[in-house]
Amino acid sequence: MTRFGYTLMTEQSGPKELVGYAVEAERRGFDFEVSSDHYFPWLSSMGHAPNAWTMLGAVAHATSRVELMTYVTCPIRRYHPAVVAQQAATLQILSDGRFTLGLGSGENLNEHVVGQGWPPVAQRQDMFEEALTIIRELLTGELVTWEGKHFRVDSARLWDLPDGGLELAAAVSGDASIERFAPLADHLITTEPEADLIEKWGTERRKAKLDAQTRTIGQIPICWDPDEDAAVARAHDLFRWFGLGWSVNADLPTTAGFAGASQFVKPEDVAEAIPCGPDLDAIVEAVKPFWEAGFTDIALVQIGDSAQQAFLDQVAEPLLEKLRSAAR
């Protein structure tokens, strides 16, 4: 059965608000919750970027059932992989085994802040592979010393490890990244509803003599509002960067850059790509390609903080009912 999740989008809400939304999303019946991990919002109008790990620690204590995940943390610049491993192990303990560590190769927008530059994509992929390997090694609880091309680890050991272990999910975008990361991660993350990606993931897992039946986790933005025009305006104001493509989104360093790159995107362009307004059936139709492609987990992003509580109070339960009925 397809599982449906709720996105704690750190770029558009403050930390206390996010914890409150997490509690309400669990109460309304979402199966899991994913959190972005940003230092900057995409656009200045979004207005937020609290620390995801601090917030998720609070969420772990404020909730009891819903599964949690980073979607995604980049372990190659802003965080050293040894630090990510420690954070993840601690959060898994605090959440009583409900956490999955979602990882990706990151965006310049967030990673440039530590002043170490932003490497080209081939180097980022090399760094990501090395980081995944280090994190896996540390999660064994053994003493780890590592001298790699990009990272060094000196006699590191995680002293607080979760009893049930910790699973990793890796963000991929095509065949090359799947070939590299399917053997190193437990689950797939991608934002395109393409069955070929899932099939390729399973093939590479089988080649590595690993379980091919893993979670495949997607995400889709929606902009519910009782007023369709208000929904389109909000989606355009906050999410017009969404259609720029990953080659752009990964490399622009500032909110000003995203504002400039998206300045000619029209409200009707956004409305064509993102379901906007009160029609829940239209939202279901927009999500449908994901389960048809074979995704096991689909996280919804409700755009904008201003309508977030109303979405949870008025729409979450009937929308989940419609989604689950349609996905059977």
Coordinates of C-alpha atoms in Angstrom, one line a residue:
M1 CA 0.0 0.0 0.0
T2 CA 1.3 3.5 -0.9
R3 CA 2.2 5.6 2.1
F4 CA 1.6 9.3 2.2
G5 CA 3.8 11.8 4.0
Y6 CA 3.9 15.5 5.1
T7 CA 6.8 17.8 4.4
L8 CA 8.2 20.0 7.2
M9 CA 9.5 22.7 4.9
T10 CA 12.1 24.6 6.8
E11 CA 12.3 27.3 4.1
Q12 CA 8.8 28.6 4.7
S13 CA 8.1 28.2 8.5
G14 CA 9.8 28.9 11.8
P15 CA 10.9 26.1 14.1
K16 CA 8.1 26.3 16.7
E17 CA 5.5 26.3 13.9
L18 CA 7.1 23.3 12.3
V19 CA 6.9 21.3 15.5
G20 CA 3.3 22.2 15.8
Y21 CA 2.6 21.2 12.2
A22 CA 4.4 17.9 12.8
V23 CA 2.2 17.1 15.7
E24 CA -1.0 18.0 13.8
A25 CA 0.1 16.0 10.7
E26 CA 0.6 12.9 12.8
R27 CA -2.9 13.4 14.4
R28 CA -4.4 13.8 11.0
G29 CA -3.1 10.5 9.8
F30 CA 0.0 11.0 7.7
D31 CA 2.3 8.0 7.6
F32 CA 5.6 9.8 7.7
E33 CA 7.1 13.3 7.8
V34 CA 10.1 14.5 5.9
S35 CA 12.2 17.6 6.7
S36 CA 14.2 19.8 4.3
D37 CA 17.7 20.8 5.6
H38 CA 18.4 24.3 4.5
Y39 CA 20.6 27.3 5.5
F40 CA 18.8 29.6 3.1
P41 CA 15.3 29.7 1.7
W42 CA 15.0 29.4 -2.1
L43 CA 13.5 32.9 -2.3
S44 CA 13.6 35.7 0.2
S45 CA 9.8 35.8 0.4
M46 CA 9.8 32.3 1.9
G47 CA 11.5 33.9 4.9
H48 CA 12.9 31.0 7.0
A49 CA 15.6 28.5 7.4
P50 CA 15.8 27.0 11.0
N51 CA 18.2 24.2 11.8
A52 CA 16.5 21.0 10.7
W53 CA 18.3 18.7 13.2
T54 CA 17.3 20.8 16.3
M55 CA 13.8 21.0 15.0
L56 CA 13.6 17.2 14.3
G57 CA 14.8 16.5 17.8
A58 CA 11.8 18.4 19.2
V59 CA 9.5 16.7 16.7
A60 CA 10.8 13.3 17.8
H61 CA 9.7 14.0 21.4
A62 CA 6.4 15.7 20.4
T63 CA 5.2 12.8 18.2
S64 CA 5.0 9.1 18.9
R65 CA 3.9 7.2 15.7
V66 CA 4.8 9.0 12.5
E67 CA 8.1 8.1 10.8
L68 CA 10.7 10.9 10.3
M69 CA 13.2 11.6 7.6
T70 CA 15.6 14.2 6.3
Y71 CA 14.8 15.1 2.7
V72 CA 17.7 15.7 2.3
T73 CA 20.9 16.3 4.2
C74 CA 24.1 17.0 2.3
P75 CA 27.1 15.5 4.0
I76 CA 29.9 16.9 1.8
R77 CA 30.4 20.6 2.8
R78 CA 28.3 22.2 5.5
Y79 CA 28.4 19.0 7.5
H80 CA 31.3 16.5 7.7
P81 CA 30.0 13.0 7.3
A82 CA 31.2 12.0 10.7
V83 CA 29.0 14.7 12.2
V84 CA 26.0 13.6 10.2
A85 CA 26.4 10.0 11.4
Q86 CA 26.4 11.2 15.0
Q87 CA 23.4 13.5 14.5
A88 CA 21.4 10.7 12.8
A89 CA 22.3 8.0 15.4
T90 CA 21.1 10.4 18.2
L91 CA 17.9 11.3 16.4
Q92 CA 17.1 7.6 15.8
I93 CA 17.4 7.0 19.6
L94 CA 15.3 10.0 20.4
S95 CA 12.6 8.9 17.9
D96 CA 12.6 5.3 19.2
G97 CA 13.6 3.9 15.7
R98 CA 11.3 6.1 13.6
F99 CA 14.1 7.9 11.7
T100 CA 15.5 7.4 8.2
L101 CA 18.6 9.4 7.1
G102 CA 17.9 10.9 3.7
L103 CA 21.0 12.1 2.0
G104 CA 21.9 14.0 -1.2
S105 CA 24.8 15.8 -2.9
G106 CA 23.3 19.2 -2.0
E107 CA 22.9 22.7 -3.4
N108 CA 25.3 25.6 -3.5
L109 CA 22.5 27.8 -1.9
N110 CA 23.1 26.0 1.4
E111 CA 26.6 24.7 1.2
H112 CA 28.5 27.9 0.2
V113 CA 28.1 29.4 3.7
V114 CA 31.1 27.6 5.1
G115 CA 33.4 29.4 2.6
Q116 CA 34.9 26.3 1.0
G117 CA 33.5 26.8 -2.5
W118 CA 31.1 24.6 -4.5
P119 CA 32.7 21.8 -6.5
P120 CA 31.6 20.7 -10.0
V121 CA 29.0 17.9 -10.2
A122 CA 31.4 15.1 -10.8
Q123 CA 33.4 16.0 -7.7
R124 CA 30.3 16.3 -5.7
Q125 CA 29.2 12.8 -6.7
D126 CA 32.7 11.5 -5.7
M127 CA 32.4 13.3 -2.3
F128 CA 28.9 12.0 -1.8
E129 CA 30.0 8.4 -2.4
E130 CA 32.9 8.7 0.0
A131 CA 30.6 10.4 2.6
L132 CA 28.0 7.5 2.4
T133 CA 30.8 5.0 3.0
I134 CA 32.1 6.9 6.0
I135 CA 28.6 7.2 7.5
R136 CA 28.0 3.4 7.0
E137 CA 31.3 2.6 8.7
L138 CA 30.6 4.8 11.7
L139 CA 27.1 3.3 12.2
T140 CA 28.7 -0.1 12.8
G141 CA 29.9 1.3 16.2
E142 CA 33.5 0.4 15.4
L143 CA 36.5 2.8 15.7
V144 CA 36.9 4.4 12.2
T145 CA 40.0 6.0 10.7
W146 CA 39.6 7.1 7.1
E147 CA 42.1 8.7 4.7
G148 CA 40.2 9.4 1.5
K149 CA 40.5 11.7 -1.5
H150 CA 38.0 14.2 0.0
F151 CA 37.6 13.4 3.7
R152 CA 39.7 12.4 6.7
V153 CA 38.4 10.8 9.9
D154 CA 40.7 10.3 12.8
S155 CA 39.8 7.6 15.3
A156 CA 36.1 8.3 15.4
R157 CA 33.5 6.2 17.1
L158 CA 29.8 6.6 17.8
W159 CA 29.2 5.9 21.5
D160 CA 25.4 6.1 21.4
L161 CA 23.9 3.8 18.7
P162 CA 20.3 2.9 18.2
D163 CA 19.5 -0.8 18.9
G164 CA 17.7 -1.4 15.7
G165 CA 20.3 0.3 13.4
L166 CA 19.6 3.1 11.0
E167 CA 18.6 3.0 7.3
L168 CA 19.9 5.4 4.7
A169 CA 18.1 6.8 1.7
A170 CA 20.0 8.4 -1.2
A171 CA 18.7 11.1 -3.6
V172 CA 19.3 10.1 -7.3
S173 CA 18.4 11.7 -10.6
G174 CA 19.5 9.3 -13.3
D175 CA 21.3 6.0 -14.3
A176 CA 24.8 7.1 -13.3
S177 CA 23.8 8.2 -9.8
I178 CA 21.7 5.0 -9.3
E179 CA 24.6 2.8 -10.3
R180 CA 26.9 4.5 -7.7
F181 CA 24.5 4.8 -4.8
A182 CA 22.1 1.9 -5.0
P183 CA 24.7 -0.4 -3.4
L184 CA 25.4 2.1 -0.6
A185 CA 21.9 3.2 0.5
D186 CA 18.9 1.3 1.6
H187 CA 16.2 3.3 -0.1
L188 CA 15.7 5.6 -3.1
I189 CA 14.8 9.3 -3.1
T190 CA 13.8 11.1 -6.3
T191 CA 11.3 13.8 -7.2
E192 CA 10.5 12.7 -10.7
P193 CA 7.7 10.0 -11.1
E194 CA 9.6 7.8 -13.5
A195 CA 9.2 4.1 -13.4
D196 CA 12.5 3.6 -15.2
L197 CA 14.4 5.0 -12.1
I198 CA 12.8 2.5 -9.8
E199 CA 13.5 -0.4 -12.2
K200 CA 17.1 0.7 -12.5
W201 CA 17.4 1.0 -8.8
G202 CA 16.2 -2.6 -8.3
T203 CA 18.5 -3.9 -11.0
E204 CA 21.6 -2.3 -9.4
R205 CA 20.5 -3.6 -6.0
R206 CA 20.2 -7.1 -7.4
K207 CA 23.7 -6.8 -9.0
A208 CA 25.1 -6.0 -5.6
K209 CA 23.2 -9.0 -4.1
L210 CA 21.1 -6.7 -2.0
D211 CA 17.3 -6.6 -1.4
A212 CA 15.7 -5.0 -4.5
Q213 CA 12.4 -4.4 -2.7
T214 CA 13.2 -1.1 -1.0
R215 CA 11.3 2.1 -0.3
T216 CA 11.1 4.5 -3.2
I217 CA 10.3 7.9 -1.8
G218 CA 9.0 10.8 -3.9
Q219 CA 7.8 14.3 -3.2
I220 CA 5.3 16.7 -4.9
P221 CA 4.3 20.3 -4.1
I222 CA 0.6 21.3 -3.9
C223 CA -1.0 24.6 -3.0
W224 CA -4.4 24.1 -1.5
D225 CA -6.5 27.1 -0.7
P226 CA -10.2 27.7 -0.7
D227 CA -9.5 30.5 -3.2
E228 CA -7.9 29.3 -6.4
D229 CA -6.5 32.7 -7.3
A230 CA -4.9 33.1 -3.9
A231 CA -3.4 29.6 -4.2
V232 CA -1.9 30.5 -7.6
A233 CA -0.5 33.8 -6.3
R234 CA 1.1 32.1 -3.3
A235 CA 2.6 29.3 -5.4
H236 CA 4.0 31.9 -7.8
D237 CA 5.4 34.0 -5.0
L238 CA 7.1 31.2 -3.1
F239 CA 7.6 28.3 -5.6
R240 CA 8.3 29.8 -9.0
W241 CA 11.9 28.5 -8.8
F242 CA 10.6 24.9 -8.8
G243 CA 10.6 24.4 -12.5
L244 CA 14.1 25.7 -13.2
G245 CA 15.6 22.2 -13.2
W246 CA 18.2 20.6 -11.0
S247 CA 21.2 21.8 -13.0
V248 CA 20.1 25.3 -12.1
N249 CA 18.8 24.7 -8.6
A250 CA 21.9 22.9 -7.5
D251 CA 24.3 25.7 -8.5
L252 CA 22.8 29.1 -7.8
P253 CA 24.3 30.5 -4.6
T254 CA 21.8 33.0 -3.3
T255 CA 18.1 33.9 -3.1
A256 CA 18.9 36.9 -5.4
G257 CA 20.1 34.4 -8.0
F258 CA 16.9 32.4 -7.7
A259 CA 14.8 35.6 -7.9
G260 CA 16.6 36.6 -11.1
A261 CA 16.5 33.1 -12.7
S262 CA 12.7 32.9 -12.1
Q263 CA 11.7 36.5 -12.9
F264 CA 10.0 35.6 -16.1
V265 CA 8.1 32.6 -14.8
K266 CA 4.4 33.6 -14.9
P267 CA 1.6 32.6 -12.5
E268 CA 0.0 30.5 -15.2
D269 CA 3.2 28.6 -15.7
V270 CA 3.3 27.7 -12.0
A271 CA -0.4 26.7 -12.0
E272 CA 0.2 24.4 -14.9
A273 CA 3.0 22.6 -13.0
I274 CA 1.5 22.6 -9.4
P275 CA -2.1 21.8 -8.5
C276 CA -3.5 25.1 -7.0
G277 CA -6.9 25.7 -5.3
P278 CA -9.6 23.8 -3.4
D279 CA -10.1 20.9 -5.8
L280 CA -8.9 17.8 -4.0
D281 CA -9.5 15.6 -7.0
A282 CA -7.1 17.7 -9.0
I283 CA -4.5 17.1 -6.3
V284 CA -5.1 13.4 -6.4
E285 CA -4.6 13.4 -10.2
A286 CA -1.3 15.3 -9.8
V287 CA 0.0 12.8 -7.3
K288 CA -1.2 9.7 -9.3
P289 CA 1.8 9.4 -11.6
F290 CA 4.0 8.6 -8.5
W291 CA 2.1 5.5 -7.4
E292 CA 1.6 4.5 -11.0
A293 CA 5.4 4.6 -11.4
G294 CA 5.7 2.3 -8.4
F295 CA 6.6 4.7 -5.6
T296 CA 6.0 3.3 -2.1
D297 CA 6.1 6.7 -0.3
I298 CA 5.0 10.1 -1.5
A299 CA 5.5 13.2 0.5
L300 CA 3.2 16.3 0.0
V301 CA 4.5 19.8 0.2
Q302 CA 1.8 22.3 1.1
I303 CA 3.1 25.6 -0.2
G304 CA 3.2 28.5 2.2
D305 CA 3.0 29.0 5.9
S306 CA -0.1 31.2 5.8
A307 CA -2.5 28.4 4.8
Q308 CA -0.6 25.5 6.5
Q309 CA -2.8 25.2 9.6
A310 CA -6.0 25.5 7.6
F311 CA -4.7 22.7 5.3
L312 CA -4.1 20.4 8.2
D313 CA -7.4 21.3 10.0
Q314 CA -9.7 21.2 7.0
V315 CA -8.1 19.2 4.2
A316 CA -5.5 16.7 5.4
E317 CA -8.0 13.9 6.4
P318 CA -10.3 14.0 3.4
L319 CA -7.3 14.4 1.0
L320 CA -5.6 11.4 2.6
E321 CA -8.8 9.4 2.3
K322 CA -9.0 10.2 -1.4
L323 CA -5.4 9.5 -2.1
R324 CA -5.5 6.1 -0.3
S325 CA -8.7 5.1 -2.1
A326 CA -7.3 6.1 -5.5
A327 CA -3.9 4.4 -4.9
R328 CA -5.3 1.0 -4.0

